[in-house]
Amino acid sequence: MSGDGIQVLGFPVTSTPFLHAWWYVALWSREHVLLDTFPAWPDAQRHWTTPHPDREQHHLLARRDGDPVGAAVVRTVGRDNPHLAFVEVYCLPGSRRLGVGTALLREAEHLALGLGRRTLLAETIAPPGQESPGLVFAAAHGYRRAGLEERKSVDLAATEHRWDDVDAEVAERSAGYDVLWWGDTTPDDQVDRVCALYTRFLGEVPLGEVDLRPESWDADRLRETEAHQAAVGRHRLLVAARAPDGSLVGYSEAVRANAVPHRCGISGTLVVPEHRGHALGLALKVRLHRLVRAQWPDCATVLTGNAGSNAAMNAVNDRLGYVAVEDGHQLQKVLPPPPSG
């Protein structure tokens, strides 16, 4: 596809020159993003070229007069959300307002529709409580805000002094519960319990109007996911709350990439509703912070994100010293069906 000197190309991830150009454009298009979350090149290449058992990705590169100026990707998940595609669009600062983003988005939407995906979900970052060029661009192309996530970060060394007081509080409020933990591989005797928590996760966390449906987890899916994480050079620490009857009733999980050892991110935290009110969220997060310090001593920063409406988890994060850095706006668009015939 071309026009106004702009050419949008798809390419296989095995094409290292194209993939590196894609990574470069995406990296340098994020000058407004404050949290350091974009993968370093070795991690990105390994992640994008390692097949995932339930996800596909389709990369697009925009060139203007032969030079890479924009990038987009369409990501799909097959098992539980076959209606949905995730779309990302990037444009180098010096090439904006020239039709590059529009050309990429048009091609990405066409690609998603060809894959049978009519509900598109995108995200754009803005300073807390403010607008951003990405929000204006998305609105001009028919995307509406369906959810808002507050992005936060905590310096572990600077907030470690809080942990003893938190431990004293949760010891009293969570009497009768205990906290288990493990690393990359879930113990065999906990697999079914962890799958039950993962299955409940998307049905329990606030999603706003985002049409993201709950996932169904079983032992095969869990082991496939753990194997994929190992293959792409990522590691996990998981803490789980155990009720007096032996069931797992909550968890919090941190993931760290080998290529970026100084930081990790919280991939999910949940306490099931019937066991809330016992400070289990606080117990899980403080234990996870202690484990990160002990198991990954070179990891200085933890990143997380929570819906603004999630008062309980935001209170936990405030208690542990997380600071709001930026807003992640979840944007959604439903494409019309393709013409028949």
Coordinates of C-alpha atoms in Angstrom, one line a residue:
M1 CA 0.0 0.0 0.0
S2 CA 1.4 3.4 -0.9
G3 CA 0.5 7.1 -1.2
D4 CA 2.1 10.5 -0.7
G5 CA 5.5 8.7 -0.8
I6 CA 4.4 6.4 2.1
Q7 CA 4.7 2.6 1.6
V8 CA 3.4 0.2 4.2
L9 CA 4.9 -3.3 4.2
G10 CA 4.2 -6.5 6.1
F11 CA 7.2 -8.7 6.7
P12 CA 8.0 -12.0 8.5
V13 CA 9.7 -11.7 11.9
T14 CA 12.5 -13.8 10.6
S15 CA 13.6 -10.8 8.6
T16 CA 16.1 -9.3 11.0
P17 CA 16.7 -6.0 9.1
F18 CA 13.0 -5.3 8.9
L19 CA 12.4 -6.3 12.5
H20 CA 15.2 -4.2 13.8
A21 CA 13.9 -1.2 11.8
W22 CA 10.5 -1.8 13.3
W23 CA 12.0 -1.9 16.8
Y24 CA 14.0 1.3 16.2
V25 CA 11.0 3.2 15.0
A26 CA 8.8 2.0 17.9
L27 CA 11.5 2.8 20.5
W28 CA 12.1 6.4 19.3
S29 CA 8.4 7.1 18.8
R30 CA 7.9 6.8 22.6
E31 CA 9.7 10.0 23.7
H32 CA 6.6 11.0 25.6
V33 CA 6.5 7.8 27.7
L34 CA 8.1 8.1 31.1
L35 CA 8.1 4.5 32.3
D36 CA 10.9 2.5 30.9
T37 CA 8.9 -0.5 29.6
F38 CA 9.9 -1.0 26.0
P39 CA 12.1 -4.1 25.5
A40 CA 15.7 -3.8 24.7
W41 CA 16.6 -5.2 21.3
P42 CA 17.9 -8.7 22.3
D43 CA 14.8 -9.3 24.4
A44 CA 12.5 -7.9 21.7
Q45 CA 14.0 -10.0 19.0
R46 CA 13.8 -13.2 21.1
H47 CA 10.2 -12.5 22.1
W48 CA 8.9 -11.7 18.7
T49 CA 10.6 -14.6 16.9
T50 CA 9.6 -17.3 19.4
P51 CA 6.2 -18.8 18.5
H52 CA 3.6 -18.5 21.2
P53 CA 1.1 -21.3 21.6
D54 CA -2.0 -19.0 21.6
R55 CA -0.9 -15.7 20.1
E56 CA 0.0 -14.3 16.7
Q57 CA 1.6 -11.0 15.7
H58 CA 1.7 -9.3 12.4
H59 CA 4.2 -6.4 12.0
L60 CA 3.9 -3.5 9.5
L61 CA 6.6 -1.0 8.6
A62 CA 6.0 2.3 7.0
R63 CA 8.7 3.9 4.8
R64 CA 8.7 7.3 3.3
D65 CA 11.0 7.8 0.4
G66 CA 12.7 4.6 1.4
D67 CA 13.3 5.5 5.0
P68 CA 11.5 3.8 8.0
V69 CA 9.2 6.4 9.6
G70 CA 6.4 4.3 11.2
A71 CA 5.5 0.9 12.6
A72 CA 2.4 -1.0 13.6
V73 CA 1.6 -4.4 14.9
V74 CA -1.6 -6.4 15.1
R75 CA -1.7 -9.0 17.9
T76 CA -4.3 -11.7 18.3
V77 CA -5.2 -14.3 20.9
G78 CA -7.0 -17.3 19.7
R79 CA -8.4 -19.3 22.5
D80 CA -10.7 -17.0 24.5
N81 CA -11.0 -13.7 22.6
P82 CA -11.4 -14.7 18.9
H83 CA -13.3 -11.4 18.3
L84 CA -10.4 -9.2 19.4
A85 CA -7.2 -7.8 18.0
F86 CA -4.7 -5.5 19.8
V87 CA -3.3 -2.7 17.6
E88 CA -0.2 -0.6 18.1
V89 CA 0.8 2.3 15.9
Y90 CA 4.1 4.3 16.1
C91 CA 5.4 7.2 14.1
L92 CA 8.8 9.0 14.4
P93 CA 8.4 12.5 15.7
G94 CA 9.7 14.2 12.6
S95 CA 7.3 12.3 10.4
R96 CA 4.0 13.0 12.1
R97 CA 1.1 14.8 10.5
L98 CA 2.2 13.6 7.1
G99 CA -0.3 10.7 6.8
V100 CA 2.1 8.0 8.1
G101 CA 0.0 7.0 11.2
T102 CA -3.2 7.1 9.2
A103 CA -1.7 4.8 6.5
L104 CA -0.5 2.3 9.1
L105 CA -3.8 2.3 11.0
R106 CA -5.8 1.8 7.8
E107 CA -3.6 -1.2 6.9
A108 CA -3.7 -2.6 10.4
E109 CA -7.5 -2.4 10.5
H110 CA -7.7 -4.1 7.1
L111 CA -5.4 -6.8 8.4
A112 CA -7.4 -7.4 11.5
L113 CA -10.6 -7.6 9.6
G114 CA -9.0 -10.2 7.3
L115 CA -8.2 -12.3 10.4
G116 CA -11.8 -12.2 11.5
R117 CA -11.2 -9.6 14.3
R118 CA -13.7 -6.8 14.4
T119 CA -13.1 -5.4 17.9
L120 CA -9.9 -3.5 18.1
L121 CA -8.2 -2.6 21.3
A122 CA -5.3 0.0 21.4
E123 CA -3.6 1.9 24.2
T124 CA -2.1 5.3 24.3
I125 CA -0.1 6.9 27.1
A126 CA -0.6 10.4 28.6
P127 CA 0.5 12.3 31.7
P128 CA -1.9 11.8 34.6
G129 CA -5.1 13.6 34.0
Q130 CA -4.0 15.1 30.7
E131 CA -4.5 14.7 26.9
S132 CA -1.9 13.4 24.5
P133 CA -1.4 13.4 20.7
G134 CA -2.2 9.7 20.7
L135 CA -5.6 10.3 22.2
V136 CA -6.4 13.0 19.6
F137 CA -5.2 10.7 16.8
A138 CA -7.2 7.8 18.1
A139 CA -10.4 9.8 18.5
A140 CA -10.1 11.2 15.0
H141 CA -10.1 7.6 13.7
G142 CA -13.1 6.4 15.7
Y143 CA -11.5 4.9 18.8
R144 CA -13.2 5.7 22.1
R145 CA -11.9 5.3 25.6
A146 CA -13.1 2.1 27.2
G147 CA -10.8 1.9 30.2
L148 CA -8.2 3.9 32.1
E149 CA -5.2 2.4 33.9
E150 CA -2.9 4.3 36.3
R151 CA 0.7 3.4 35.6
K152 CA 2.9 3.4 38.7
S153 CA 6.4 2.6 39.8
V154 CA 8.1 2.0 43.2
D155 CA 11.8 2.2 44.2
L156 CA 12.3 -0.8 46.4
A157 CA 15.4 0.5 48.2
A158 CA 13.6 3.8 49.0
T159 CA 10.5 2.2 50.3
E160 CA 11.9 -0.9 52.1
H161 CA 11.5 0.9 55.5
R162 CA 7.7 0.5 55.2
W163 CA 7.7 -3.2 55.0
D164 CA 8.0 -4.1 58.7
D165 CA 5.0 -2.0 59.7
V166 CA 3.0 -3.6 56.8
D167 CA 4.0 -7.0 58.0
A168 CA 2.8 -6.3 61.5
E169 CA -0.6 -5.1 60.2
V170 CA -1.2 -8.0 57.9
A171 CA -0.1 -10.6 60.5
E172 CA -3.1 -9.4 62.6
R173 CA -5.7 -9.0 59.9
S174 CA -4.8 -12.1 57.9
A175 CA -4.6 -14.6 60.7
G176 CA -5.4 -18.1 59.5
Y177 CA -4.0 -17.4 56.0
D178 CA -0.5 -18.0 54.9
V179 CA 1.5 -17.0 51.8
L180 CA 3.3 -19.5 49.5
W181 CA 5.7 -18.6 46.7
W182 CA 7.6 -20.1 43.8
G183 CA 9.6 -19.1 40.7
D184 CA 9.4 -20.0 37.1
T185 CA 7.7 -23.4 37.4
T186 CA 4.4 -23.9 39.3
P187 CA 4.7 -26.9 41.7
D188 CA 2.6 -29.9 40.4
D189 CA 0.4 -29.9 43.4
Q190 CA -0.6 -26.2 42.8
V191 CA -1.2 -26.3 39.1
D192 CA -5.0 -26.7 39.3
R193 CA -5.3 -24.1 42.0
V194 CA -3.3 -21.6 40.0
C195 CA -5.3 -22.3 36.9
A196 CA -8.5 -21.6 38.8
L197 CA -7.1 -18.2 39.9
Y198 CA -6.0 -17.3 36.4
T199 CA -9.4 -18.2 35.0
R200 CA -11.1 -15.9 37.5
F201 CA -8.7 -13.0 36.9
L202 CA -10.3 -11.1 34.0
G203 CA -13.8 -11.6 35.4
E204 CA -12.9 -10.0 38.7
V205 CA -10.6 -7.0 37.9
P206 CA -12.2 -3.7 36.7
L207 CA -12.0 -3.5 32.9
G208 CA -14.4 -0.6 32.3
E209 CA -16.0 -1.1 28.9
V210 CA -13.1 -3.1 27.4
D211 CA -14.5 -6.2 25.7
L212 CA -11.8 -8.5 27.0
R213 CA -13.4 -11.8 28.0
P214 CA -12.2 -14.2 30.8
E215 CA -9.6 -16.8 29.9
S216 CA -9.9 -20.5 30.6
W217 CA -6.8 -22.0 32.0
D218 CA -5.8 -25.6 32.4
A219 CA -2.6 -27.5 33.1
D220 CA -1.5 -27.7 29.5
R221 CA -2.0 -24.0 28.9
L222 CA -0.1 -23.1 32.1
R223 CA 2.9 -25.3 31.2
E224 CA 3.0 -24.0 27.6
T225 CA 3.0 -20.5 28.9
E226 CA 5.8 -21.2 31.4
A227 CA 7.9 -22.9 28.6
H228 CA 7.4 -19.8 26.4
Q229 CA 8.5 -17.5 29.2
A230 CA 11.7 -19.5 29.6
A231 CA 12.3 -19.5 25.9
V232 CA 12.1 -15.7 25.6
G233 CA 14.3 -15.1 28.6
R234 CA 11.8 -14.0 31.2
H235 CA 11.5 -15.1 34.8
R236 CA 8.6 -15.1 37.3
L237 CA 8.1 -14.8 41.0
L238 CA 4.6 -15.7 42.2
V239 CA 3.1 -15.4 45.7
A240 CA -0.2 -17.0 46.6
A241 CA -2.5 -16.6 49.5
R242 CA -3.6 -19.9 51.0
A243 CA -6.9 -20.1 53.0
P244 CA -7.3 -22.3 56.1
D245 CA -8.9 -25.0 54.0
G246 CA -5.8 -25.2 51.8
S247 CA -7.3 -23.5 48.7
L248 CA -5.5 -20.6 47.0
V249 CA -7.6 -17.5 47.2
G250 CA -5.2 -14.8 45.7
Y251 CA -1.9 -14.2 44.0
S252 CA 0.5 -11.6 42.8
E253 CA 3.1 -12.1 40.2
A254 CA 6.2 -10.3 39.0
V255 CA 7.9 -10.9 35.7
R256 CA 11.5 -9.8 34.8
A257 CA 13.3 -10.0 31.4
N258 CA 16.9 -11.0 31.3
A259 CA 17.7 -8.1 29.0
V260 CA 16.4 -5.6 31.5
P261 CA 17.4 -6.9 35.0
H262 CA 17.0 -3.6 36.8
R263 CA 13.2 -3.6 36.7
C264 CA 10.3 -6.0 36.8
G265 CA 6.6 -5.6 36.3
I266 CA 3.5 -6.9 38.1
S267 CA 1.6 -9.0 35.6
G268 CA -1.4 -9.5 37.8
T269 CA -2.7 -9.3 41.4
L270 CA -6.0 -10.8 42.6
V271 CA -7.8 -11.7 45.8
V272 CA -11.1 -13.5 45.1
P273 CA -14.1 -11.5 46.4
E274 CA -15.2 -14.1 49.0
H275 CA -11.8 -13.7 50.8
R276 CA -11.4 -9.9 50.7
G277 CA -11.3 -7.8 53.8
H278 CA -8.3 -9.7 55.4
A279 CA -5.5 -7.5 54.0
L280 CA -4.5 -10.3 51.7
G281 CA -3.7 -8.0 48.8
L282 CA -1.3 -6.1 51.1
A283 CA 0.2 -9.3 52.4
L284 CA 0.8 -10.6 48.9
K285 CA 2.4 -7.4 47.6
V286 CA 4.8 -6.8 50.5
R287 CA 5.9 -10.5 50.4
L288 CA 6.5 -10.1 46.7
H289 CA 8.6 -7.0 47.2
R290 CA 10.7 -8.9 49.8
L291 CA 11.2 -11.7 47.3
V292 CA 12.2 -9.5 44.5
R293 CA 14.9 -7.9 46.7
A294 CA 16.1 -11.4 47.8
Q295 CA 15.9 -13.3 44.6
W296 CA 16.7 -10.5 42.1
P297 CA 19.0 -8.2 44.1
D298 CA 19.9 -6.1 41.0
C299 CA 16.2 -5.3 40.4
A300 CA 15.6 -1.8 41.7
T301 CA 12.2 -0.9 40.4
V302 CA 8.8 -2.5 40.2
L303 CA 6.1 -1.3 37.7
T304 CA 2.4 -1.9 38.0
G305 CA -0.9 -0.6 36.6
N306 CA -4.3 -0.4 38.2
A307 CA -7.7 0.9 37.1
G308 CA -8.5 4.2 38.8
S309 CA -11.7 2.6 40.0
N310 CA -9.8 -0.2 41.8
A311 CA -9.8 1.5 45.2
A312 CA -8.6 -1.5 47.2
M313 CA -5.5 -2.2 45.1
N314 CA -4.7 1.5 44.7
A315 CA -4.7 1.7 48.5
V316 CA -2.3 -1.2 48.7
N317 CA 0.0 0.4 46.2
D318 CA -0.1 3.8 48.0
R319 CA 0.8 2.0 51.3
L320 CA 3.8 0.4 49.7
G321 CA 5.1 3.7 48.1
Y322 CA 4.1 3.4 44.5
V323 CA 4.0 6.7 42.6
A324 CA 1.6 7.4 39.7
V325 CA 3.7 8.3 36.6
E326 CA 1.3 8.2 33.6
D327 CA -2.1 7.1 32.4
G328 CA -2.7 4.2 30.1
H329 CA -5.9 4.8 28.1
Q330 CA -7.5 1.7 26.7
L331 CA -9.2 2.6 23.3
Q332 CA -11.7 0.5 21.5
K333 CA -13.3 0.4 18.1
V334 CA -15.7 -2.1 16.5
L335 CA -15.2 -2.4 12.7
P336 CA -18.2 -2.9 10.5
P337 CA -18.4 -6.3 8.9
P338 CA -16.8 -6.7 5.5
P339 CA -19.1 -6.4 2.5
S340 CA -20.7 -9.7 1.6
G341 CA -19.9 -11.2 -1.8

